[in-house]
Amino acid sequence: ADCPHDLILAGATLFAGGDDRVTAFATATGKVLWSAAVTGRAHGLVVANGRLFVSTDRGTIHCFQMAAGE
């Protein structure tokens, strides 16, 4: 797997943490919905209040939110 460090399921979306990136997959099809760069290995994933928080092995915490209308 390209994103072996952490997985979290939020509704019909599976978020996966990898080396220097996090990726979202549709659970029904496995299709990549979204991907973003992070600093380091994405080991901690949390979904709360419509946001995805990603902590990495470099001590960085990233926060992602869908744009309005998505």
PDB file with one MODEL, atoms N, CA, C and O in Angstrom:
MODEL        1
ATOM      1  N   ALA A   1       0.842  -1.193   0.000  1.00  0.00           N
ATOM      2  CA  ALA A   1       0.000   0.000   0.000  1.00  0.00           C
ATOM      3  C   ALA A   1       0.878   1.243   0.000  1.00  0.00           C
ATOM      4  O   ALA A   1       1.922   1.282   0.651  1.00  0.00           O
ATOM      5  N   ASP A   2       0.440   2.256  -0.738  1.00  0.00           N
ATOM      6  CA  ASP A   2       1.191   3.506  -0.811  1.00  0.00           C
ATOM      7  C   ASP A   2       1.036   4.355   0.443  1.00  0.00           C
ATOM      8  O   ASP A   2       1.861   5.231   0.702  1.00  0.00           O
ATOM      9  N   CYS A   3       0.002   4.109   1.214  1.00  0.00           N
ATOM     10  CA  CYS A   3      -0.279   4.901   2.421  1.00  0.00           C
ATOM     11  C   CYS A   3      -0.465   3.947   3.602  1.00  0.00           C
ATOM     12  O   CYS A   3      -1.593   3.744   4.052  1.00  0.00           O
ATOM     13  N   PRO A   4       0.629   3.352   4.117  1.00  0.00           N
ATOM     14  CA  PRO A   4       0.500   2.294   5.120  1.00  0.00           C
ATOM     15  C   PRO A   4       0.489   2.736   6.580  1.00  0.00           C
ATOM     16  O   PRO A   4       0.372   1.886   7.463  1.00  0.00           O
ATOM     17  N   HIS A   5       0.606   4.025   6.867  1.00  0.00           N
ATOM     18  CA  HIS A   5       0.853   4.436   8.252  1.00  0.00           C
ATOM     19  C   HIS A   5      -0.378   4.550   9.129  1.00  0.00           C
ATOM     20  O   HIS A   5      -0.306   4.209  10.310  1.00  0.00           O
ATOM     21  N   ASP A   6      -1.500   5.013   8.610  1.00  0.00           N
ATOM     22  CA  ASP A   6      -2.705   5.143   9.416  1.00  0.00           C
ATOM     23  C   ASP A   6      -3.914   5.178   8.493  1.00  0.00           C
ATOM     24  O   ASP A   6      -3.825   5.632   7.352  1.00  0.00           O
ATOM     25  N   LEU A   7      -5.038   4.698   8.995  1.00  0.00           N
ATOM     26  CA  LEU A   7      -6.304   4.713   8.252  1.00  0.00           C
ATOM     27  C   LEU A   7      -7.398   5.207   9.174  1.00  0.00           C
ATOM     28  O   LEU A   7      -7.390   4.923  10.372  1.00  0.00           O
ATOM     29  N   ILE A   8      -8.349   5.955   8.608  1.00  0.00           N
ATOM     30  CA  ILE A   8      -9.526   6.360   9.354  1.00  0.00           C
ATOM     31  C   ILE A   8     -10.694   6.431   8.385  1.00  0.00           C
ATOM     32  O   ILE A   8     -10.568   6.942   7.272  1.00  0.00           O
ATOM     33  N   LEU A   9     -11.835   5.910   8.827  1.00  0.00           N
ATOM     34  CA  LEU A   9     -13.044   5.915   8.015  1.00  0.00           C
ATOM     35  C   LEU A   9     -13.964   7.022   8.506  1.00  0.00           C
ATOM     36  O   LEU A   9     -14.275   7.103   9.695  1.00  0.00           O
ATOM     37  N   ALA A  10     -14.396   7.872   7.582  1.00  0.00           N
ATOM     38  CA  ALA A  10     -15.339   8.955   7.905  1.00  0.00           C
ATOM     39  C   ALA A  10     -16.460   8.904   6.878  1.00  0.00           C
ATOM     40  O   ALA A  10     -16.286   9.335   5.738  1.00  0.00           O
ATOM     41  N   GLY A  11     -17.607   8.377   7.282  1.00  0.00           N
ATOM     42  CA  GLY A  11     -18.708   8.214   6.338  1.00  0.00           C
ATOM     43  C   GLY A  11     -18.318   7.235   5.254  1.00  0.00           C
ATOM     44  O   GLY A  11     -17.955   6.097   5.552  1.00  0.00           O
ATOM     45  N   ALA A  12     -18.386   7.653   4.006  1.00  0.00           N
ATOM     46  CA  ALA A  12     -18.038   6.803   2.866  1.00  0.00           C
ATOM     47  C   ALA A  12     -16.649   7.105   2.324  1.00  0.00           C
ATOM     48  O   ALA A  12     -16.334   6.771   1.181  1.00  0.00           O
ATOM     49  N   THR A  13     -15.805   7.748   3.161  1.00  0.00           N
ATOM     50  CA  THR A  13     -14.455   8.109   2.735  1.00  0.00           C
ATOM     51  C   THR A  13     -13.434   7.478   3.664  1.00  0.00           C
ATOM     52  O   THR A  13     -13.550   7.575   4.885  1.00  0.00           O
ATOM     53  N   LEU A  14     -12.432   6.830   3.081  1.00  0.00           N
ATOM     54  CA  LEU A  14     -11.324   6.261   3.827  1.00  0.00           C
ATOM     55  C   LEU A  14     -10.114   7.155   3.623  1.00  0.00           C
ATOM     56  O   LEU A  14      -9.660   7.350   2.495  1.00  0.00           O
ATOM     57  N   PHE A  15      -9.594   7.698   4.715  1.00  0.00           N
ATOM     58  CA  PHE A  15      -8.387   8.524   4.657  1.00  0.00           C
ATOM     59  C   PHE A  15      -7.198   7.649   5.041  1.00  0.00           C
ATOM     60  O   PHE A  15      -7.266   6.875   5.996  1.00  0.00           O
ATOM     61  N   ALA A  16      -6.107   7.781   4.283  1.00  0.00           N
ATOM     62  CA  ALA A  16      -4.923   6.963   4.512  1.00  0.00           C
ATOM     63  C   ALA A  16      -3.687   7.849   4.580  1.00  0.00           C
ATOM     64  O   ALA A  16      -3.500   8.741   3.752  1.00  0.00           O
ATOM     65  N   GLY A  17      -2.845   7.590   5.578  1.00  0.00           N
ATOM     66  CA  GLY A  17      -1.614   8.360   5.755  1.00  0.00           C
ATOM     67  C   GLY A  17      -0.422   7.640   5.169  1.00  0.00           C
ATOM     68  O   GLY A  17      -0.236   6.443   5.390  1.00  0.00           O
ATOM     69  N   GLY A  18       0.383   8.369   4.424  1.00  0.00           N
ATOM     70  CA  GLY A  18       1.573   7.797   3.795  1.00  0.00           C
ATOM     71  C   GLY A  18       2.792   8.657   4.049  1.00  0.00           C
ATOM     72  O   GLY A  18       2.786   9.517   4.931  1.00  0.00           O
ATOM     73  N   ASP A  19       3.832   8.424   3.279  1.00  0.00           N
ATOM     74  CA  ASP A  19       5.060   9.219   3.365  1.00  0.00           C
ATOM     75  C   ASP A  19       4.844  10.542   2.643  1.00  0.00           C
ATOM     76  O   ASP A  19       4.676  10.571   1.424  1.00  0.00           O
ATOM     77  N   ASP A  20       4.849  11.626   3.391  1.00  0.00           N
ATOM     78  CA  ASP A  20       4.722  12.981   2.851  1.00  0.00           C
ATOM     79  C   ASP A  20       3.393  13.250   2.156  1.00  0.00           C
ATOM     80  O   ASP A  20       3.299  14.178   1.353  1.00  0.00           O
ATOM     81  N   ARG A  21       2.349  12.447   2.454  1.00  0.00           N
ATOM     82  CA  ARG A  21       1.039  12.709   1.865  1.00  0.00           C
ATOM     83  C   ARG A  21      -0.071  11.994   2.632  1.00  0.00           C
ATOM     84  O   ARG A  21       0.165  11.056   3.392  1.00  0.00           O
ATOM     85  N   VAL A  22      -1.264  12.469   2.403  1.00  0.00           N
ATOM     86  CA  VAL A  22      -2.486  11.839   2.896  1.00  0.00           C
ATOM     87  C   VAL A  22      -3.430  11.751   1.704  1.00  0.00           C
ATOM     88  O   VAL A  22      -3.493  12.662   0.878  1.00  0.00           O
ATOM     89  N   THR A  23      -4.171  10.631   1.625  1.00  0.00           N
ATOM     90  CA  THR A  23      -5.039  10.395   0.477  1.00  0.00           C
ATOM     91  C   THR A  23      -6.415   9.959   0.957  1.00  0.00           C
ATOM     92  O   THR A  23      -6.542   9.239   1.947  1.00  0.00           O
ATOM     93  N   ALA A  24      -7.450  10.408   0.239  1.00  0.00           N
ATOM     94  CA  ALA A  24      -8.832  10.021   0.535  1.00  0.00           C
ATOM     95  C   ALA A  24      -9.333   9.116  -0.586  1.00  0.00           C
ATOM     96  O   ALA A  24      -9.146   9.410  -1.767  1.00  0.00           O
ATOM     97  N   PHE A  25      -9.978   8.001  -0.199  1.00  0.00           N
ATOM     98  CA  PHE A  25     -10.513   7.036  -1.151  1.00  0.00           C
ATOM     99  C   PHE A  25     -12.016   6.880  -0.942  1.00  0.00           C
ATOM    100  O   PHE A  25     -12.495   6.944   0.190  1.00  0.00           O
ATOM    101  N   ALA A  26     -12.754   6.679  -2.015  1.00  0.00           N
ATOM    102  CA  ALA A  26     -14.179   6.338  -1.926  1.00  0.00           C
ATOM    103  C   ALA A  26     -14.268   4.873  -1.517  1.00  0.00           C
ATOM    104  O   ALA A  26     -13.679   4.013  -2.173  1.00  0.00           O
ATOM    105  N   THR A  27     -14.994   4.576  -0.442  1.00  0.00           N
ATOM    106  CA  THR A  27     -15.059   3.193   0.032  1.00  0.00           C
ATOM    107  C   THR A  27     -15.797   2.284  -0.945  1.00  0.00           C
ATOM    108  O   THR A  27     -15.483   1.096  -1.026  1.00  0.00           O
ATOM    109  N   ALA A  28     -16.753   2.801  -1.674  1.00  0.00           N
ATOM    110  CA  ALA A  28     -17.534   1.973  -2.597  1.00  0.00           C
ATOM    111  C   ALA A  28     -16.742   1.537  -3.821  1.00  0.00           C
ATOM    112  O   ALA A  28     -16.957   0.446  -4.348  1.00  0.00           O
ATOM    113  N   THR A  29     -15.817   2.396  -4.277  1.00  0.00           N
ATOM    114  CA  THR A  29     -15.114   2.123  -5.540  1.00  0.00           C
ATOM    115  C   THR A  29     -13.601   2.006  -5.398  1.00  0.00           C
ATOM    116  O   THR A  29     -12.943   1.442  -6.272  1.00  0.00           O
ATOM    117  N   GLY A  30     -13.041   2.529  -4.313  1.00  0.00           N
ATOM    118  CA  GLY A  30     -11.591   2.562  -4.155  1.00  0.00           C
ATOM    119  C   GLY A  30     -10.933   3.705  -4.913  1.00  0.00           C
ATOM    120  O   GLY A  30      -9.710   3.845  -4.895  1.00  0.00           O
ATOM    121  N   LYS A  31     -11.740   4.520  -5.577  1.00  0.00           N
ATOM    122  CA  LYS A  31     -11.234   5.646  -6.372  1.00  0.00           C
ATOM    123  C   LYS A  31     -10.616   6.695  -5.456  1.00  0.00           C
ATOM    124  O   LYS A  31     -11.134   6.979  -4.376  1.00  0.00           O
ATOM    125  N   VAL A  32      -9.487   7.274  -5.909  1.00  0.00           N
ATOM    126  CA  VAL A  32      -8.856   8.370  -5.171  1.00  0.00           C
ATOM    127  C   VAL A  32      -9.718   9.617  -5.342  1.00  0.00           C
ATOM    128  O   VAL A  32      -9.975  10.056  -6.463  1.00  0.00           O
ATOM    129  N   LEU A  33     -10.160  10.181  -4.223  1.00  0.00           N
ATOM    130  CA  LEU A  33     -10.980  11.385  -4.248  1.00  0.00           C
ATOM    131  C   LEU A  33     -10.150  12.651  -4.105  1.00  0.00           C
ATOM    132  O   LEU A  33     -10.496  13.707  -4.634  1.00  0.00           O
ATOM    133  N   TRP A  34      -9.041  12.517  -3.374  1.00  0.00           N
ATOM    134  CA  TRP A  34      -8.267  13.697  -3.007  1.00  0.00           C
ATOM    135  C   TRP A  34      -6.933  13.241  -2.433  1.00  0.00           C
ATOM    136  O   TRP A  34      -6.839  12.158  -1.855  1.00  0.00           O
ATOM    137  N   SER A  35      -5.917  14.054  -2.590  1.00  0.00           N
ATOM    138  CA  SER A  35      -4.616  13.778  -1.998  1.00  0.00           C
ATOM    139  C   SER A  35      -3.926  15.104  -1.719  1.00  0.00           C
ATOM    140  O   SER A  35      -4.103  16.073  -2.457  1.00  0.00           O
ATOM    141  N   ALA A  36      -3.141  15.141  -0.652  1.00  0.00           N
ATOM    142  CA  ALA A  36      -2.435  16.378  -0.308  1.00  0.00           C
ATOM    143  C   ALA A  36      -1.084  16.043   0.305  1.00  0.00           C
ATOM    144  O   ALA A  36      -0.904  14.996   0.928  1.00  0.00           O
ATOM    145  N   ALA A  37      -0.156  16.944   0.115  1.00  0.00           N
ATOM    146  CA  ALA A  37       1.180  16.790   0.686  1.00  0.00           C
ATOM    147  C   ALA A  37       1.172  17.165   2.165  1.00  0.00           C
ATOM    148  O   ALA A  37       0.480  18.094   2.581  1.00  0.00           O
ATOM    149  N   VAL A  38       1.955  16.423   2.951  1.00  0.00           N
ATOM    150  CA  VAL A  38       2.201  16.745   4.354  1.00  0.00           C
ATOM    151  C   VAL A  38       3.699  16.644   4.588  1.00  0.00           C
ATOM    152  O   VAL A  38       4.430  16.125   3.744  1.00  0.00           O
ATOM    153  N   THR A  39       4.157  17.138   5.733  1.00  0.00           N
ATOM    154  CA  THR A  39       5.578  17.123   6.064  1.00  0.00           C
ATOM    155  C   THR A  39       5.883  15.910   6.923  1.00  0.00           C
ATOM    156  O   THR A  39       5.633  15.938   8.128  1.00  0.00           O
ATOM    157  N   GLY A  40       6.419  14.841   6.333  1.00  0.00           N
ATOM    158  CA  GLY A  40       6.764  13.634   7.069  1.00  0.00           C
ATOM    159  C   GLY A  40       5.757  12.522   6.865  1.00  0.00           C
ATOM    160  O   GLY A  40       4.876  12.601   6.009  1.00  0.00           O
ATOM    161  N   ARG A  41       5.908  11.480   7.675  1.00  0.00           N
ATOM    162  CA  ARG A  41       5.005  10.329   7.613  1.00  0.00           C
ATOM    163  C   ARG A  41       3.730  10.637   8.378  1.00  0.00           C
ATOM    164  O   ARG A  41       3.775  11.026   9.545  1.00  0.00           O
ATOM    165  N   ALA A  42       2.598  10.461   7.721  1.00  0.00           N
ATOM    166  CA  ALA A  42       1.298  10.768   8.327  1.00  0.00           C
ATOM    167  C   ALA A  42       0.876   9.597   9.210  1.00  0.00           C
ATOM    168  O   ALA A  42       0.360   8.593   8.720  1.00  0.00           O
ATOM    169  N   HIS A  43       1.101   9.736  10.519  1.00  0.00           N
ATOM    170  CA  HIS A  43       0.804   8.658  11.463  1.00  0.00           C
ATOM    171  C   HIS A  43      -0.495   8.859  12.226  1.00  0.00           C
ATOM    172  O   HIS A  43      -1.106   7.875  12.642  1.00  0.00           O
ATOM    173  N   GLY A  44      -0.935  10.076  12.424  1.00  0.00           N
ATOM    174  CA  GLY A  44      -2.143  10.326  13.202  1.00  0.00           C
ATOM    175  C   GLY A  44      -3.184  11.045  12.373  1.00  0.00           C
ATOM    176  O   GLY A  44      -2.950  12.161  11.910  1.00  0.00           O
ATOM    177  N   LEU A  45      -4.342  10.411  12.180  1.00  0.00           N
ATOM    178  CA  LEU A  45      -5.433  11.008  11.418  1.00  0.00           C
ATOM    179  C   LEU A  45      -6.657  11.132  12.318  1.00  0.00           C
ATOM    180  O   LEU A  45      -7.031  10.185  13.008  1.00  0.00           O
ATOM    181  N   VAL A  46      -7.278  12.313  12.302  1.00  0.00           N
ATOM    182  CA  VAL A  46      -8.492  12.557  13.075  1.00  0.00           C
ATOM    183  C   VAL A  46      -9.444  13.369  12.209  1.00  0.00           C
ATOM    184  O   VAL A  46      -9.036  14.329  11.555  1.00  0.00           O
ATOM    185  N   VAL A  47     -10.725  12.976  12.209  1.00  0.00           N
ATOM    186  CA  VAL A  47     -11.758  13.739  11.517  1.00  0.00           C
ATOM    187  C   VAL A  47     -12.681  14.313  12.577  1.00  0.00           C
ATOM    188  O   VAL A  47     -13.213  13.583  13.413  1.00  0.00           O
ATOM    189  N   ALA A  48     -12.869  15.640  12.535  1.00  0.00           N
ATOM    190  CA  ALA A  48     -13.748  16.316  13.501  1.00  0.00           C
ATOM    191  C   ALA A  48     -14.262  17.607  12.903  1.00  0.00           C
ATOM    192  O   ALA A  48     -13.505  18.362  12.293  1.00  0.00           O
ATOM    193  N   ASN A  49     -15.562  17.864  13.078  1.00  0.00           N
ATOM    194  CA  ASN A  49     -16.177  19.117  12.639  1.00  0.00           C
ATOM    195  C   ASN A  49     -15.892  19.446  11.176  1.00  0.00           C
ATOM    196  O   ASN A  49     -15.640  20.603  10.839  1.00  0.00           O
ATOM    197  N   GLY A  50     -15.931  18.435  10.306  1.00  0.00           N
ATOM    198  CA  GLY A  50     -15.723  18.659   8.882  1.00  0.00           C
ATOM    199  C   GLY A  50     -14.287  18.919   8.480  1.00  0.00           C
ATOM    200  O   GLY A  50     -14.023  19.400   7.378  1.00  0.00           O
ATOM    201  N   ARG A  51     -13.356  18.602   9.368  1.00  0.00           N
ATOM    202  CA  ARG A  51     -11.932  18.822   9.083  1.00  0.00           C
ATOM    203  C   ARG A  51     -11.155  17.520   9.255  1.00  0.00           C
ATOM    204  O   ARG A  51     -11.547  16.646  10.027  1.00  0.00           O
ATOM    205  N   LEU A  52     -10.060  17.406   8.531  1.00  0.00           N
ATOM    206  CA  LEU A  52      -9.135  16.293   8.690  1.00  0.00           C
ATOM    207  C   LEU A  52      -7.856  16.847   9.294  1.00  0.00           C
ATOM    208  O   LEU A  52      -7.230  17.742   8.726  1.00  0.00           O
ATOM    209  N   PHE A  53      -7.471  16.315  10.447  1.00  0.00           N
ATOM    210  CA  PHE A  53      -6.226  16.689  11.102  1.00  0.00           C
ATOM    211  C   PHE A  53      -5.229  15.555  10.896  1.00  0.00           C
ATOM    212  O   PHE A  53      -5.555  14.384  11.086  1.00  0.00           O
ATOM    213  N   VAL A  54      -4.013  15.918  10.504  1.00  0.00           N
ATOM    214  CA  VAL A  54      -2.970  14.935  10.225  1.00  0.00           C
ATOM    215  C   VAL A  54      -1.726  15.309  11.010  1.00  0.00           C
ATOM    216  O   VAL A  54      -1.176  16.394  10.822  1.00  0.00           O
ATOM    217  N   SER A  55      -1.275  14.416  11.892  1.00  0.00           N
ATOM    218  CA  SER A  55      -0.011  14.644  12.588  1.00  0.00           C
ATOM    219  C   SER A  55       1.041  13.731  11.974  1.00  0.00           C
ATOM    220  O   SER A  55       0.741  12.618  11.544  1.00  0.00           O
ATOM    221  N   THR A  56       2.272  14.214  11.940  1.00  0.00           N
ATOM    222  CA  THR A  56       3.341  13.464  11.289  1.00  0.00           C
ATOM    223  C   THR A  56       4.477  13.166  12.263  1.00  0.00           C
ATOM    224  O   THR A  56       4.528  13.696  13.373  1.00  0.00           O
ATOM    225  N   ASP A  57       5.374  12.311  11.819  1.00  0.00           N
ATOM    226  CA  ASP A  57       6.525  11.941  12.635  1.00  0.00           C
ATOM    227  C   ASP A  57       7.523  13.089  12.794  1.00  0.00           C
ATOM    228  O   ASP A  57       8.477  12.967  13.562  1.00  0.00           O
ATOM    229  N   ARG A  58       7.325  14.178  12.097  1.00  0.00           N
ATOM    230  CA  ARG A  58       8.192  15.356  12.238  1.00  0.00           C
ATOM    231  C   ARG A  58       7.607  16.394  13.194  1.00  0.00           C
ATOM    232  O   ARG A  58       8.162  17.482  13.351  1.00  0.00           O
ATOM    233  N   GLY A  59       6.485  16.056  13.833  1.00  0.00           N
ATOM    234  CA  GLY A  59       5.868  16.961  14.789  1.00  0.00           C
ATOM    235  C   GLY A  59       4.962  18.005  14.175  1.00  0.00           C
ATOM    236  O   GLY A  59       4.523  18.925  14.866  1.00  0.00           O
ATOM    237  N   THR A  60       4.675  17.881  12.897  1.00  0.00           N
ATOM    238  CA  THR A  60       3.814  18.829  12.207  1.00  0.00           C
ATOM    239  C   THR A  60       2.364  18.367  12.284  1.00  0.00           C
ATOM    240  O   THR A  60       2.082  17.174  12.174  1.00  0.00           O
ATOM    241  N   ILE A  61       1.448  19.308  12.472  1.00  0.00           N
ATOM    242  CA  ILE A  61       0.023  19.009  12.417  1.00  0.00           C
ATOM    243  C   ILE A  61      -0.576  19.821  11.276  1.00  0.00           C
ATOM    244  O   ILE A  61      -0.464  21.047  11.242  1.00  0.00           O
ATOM    245  N   HIS A  62      -1.207  19.123  10.353  1.00  0.00           N
ATOM    246  CA  HIS A  62      -1.859  19.753   9.205  1.00  0.00           C
ATOM    247  C   HIS A  62      -3.365  19.675   9.418  1.00  0.00           C
ATOM    248  O   HIS A  62      -3.862  18.724  10.021  1.00  0.00           O
ATOM    249  N   CYS A  63      -4.092  20.676   8.923  1.00  0.00           N
ATOM    250  CA  CYS A  63      -5.545  20.679   8.998  1.00  0.00           C
ATOM    251  C   CYS A  63      -6.099  20.957   7.611  1.00  0.00           C
ATOM    252  O   CYS A  63      -5.707  21.921   6.954  1.00  0.00           O
ATOM    253  N   PHE A  64      -7.024  20.094   7.169  1.00  0.00           N
ATOM    254  CA  PHE A  64      -7.639  20.235   5.859  1.00  0.00           C
ATOM    255  C   PHE A  64      -9.152  20.354   6.035  1.00  0.00           C
ATOM    256  O   PHE A  64      -9.744  19.698   6.893  1.00  0.00           O
ATOM    257  N   GLN A  65      -9.764  21.197   5.213  1.00  0.00           N
ATOM    258  CA  GLN A  65     -11.211  21.376   5.244  1.00  0.00           C
ATOM    259  C   GLN A  65     -11.698  21.480   3.811  1.00  0.00           C
ATOM    260  O   GLN A  65     -11.039  22.088   2.967  1.00  0.00           O
ATOM    261  N   MET A  66     -12.851  20.887   3.537  1.00  0.00           N
ATOM    262  CA  MET A  66     -13.428  21.007   2.200  1.00  0.00           C
ATOM    263  C   MET A  66     -13.812  22.442   1.936  1.00  0.00           C
ATOM    264  O   MET A  66     -14.262  23.149   2.837  1.00  0.00           O
ATOM    265  N   ALA A  67     -13.638  22.869   0.715  1.00  0.00           N
ATOM    266  CA  ALA A  67     -14.052  24.210   0.317  1.00  0.00           C
ATOM    267  C   ALA A  67     -15.575  24.271   0.304  1.00  0.00           C
ATOM    268  O   ALA A  67     -16.239  23.248   0.141  1.00  0.00           O
ATOM    269  N   ALA A  68     -16.115  25.446   0.473  1.00  0.00           N
ATOM    270  CA  ALA A  68     -17.572  25.636   0.451  1.00  0.00           C
ATOM    271  C   ALA A  68     -18.142  25.127  -0.867  1.00  0.00           C
ATOM    272  O   ALA A  68     -17.601  25.400  -1.938  1.00  0.00           O
ATOM    273  N   GLY A  69     -19.239  24.384  -0.773  1.00  0.00           N
ATOM    274  CA  GLY A  69     -19.886  23.877  -1.970  1.00  0.00           C
ATOM    275  C   GLY A  69     -19.422  22.512  -2.402  1.00  0.00           C
ATOM    276  O   GLY A  69     -19.944  21.970  -3.376  1.00  0.00           O
ATOM    277  N   GLU A  70     -18.444  21.929  -1.703  1.00  0.00           N
ATOM    278  CA  GLU A  70     -17.960  20.592  -2.073  1.00  0.00           C
ATOM    279  C   GLU A  70     -18.635  19.538  -1.251  1.00  0.00           C
ATOM    280  O   GLU A  70     -18.356  18.351  -1.420  1.00  0.00           O
TER     281      GLU A  70
ENDMDL
END
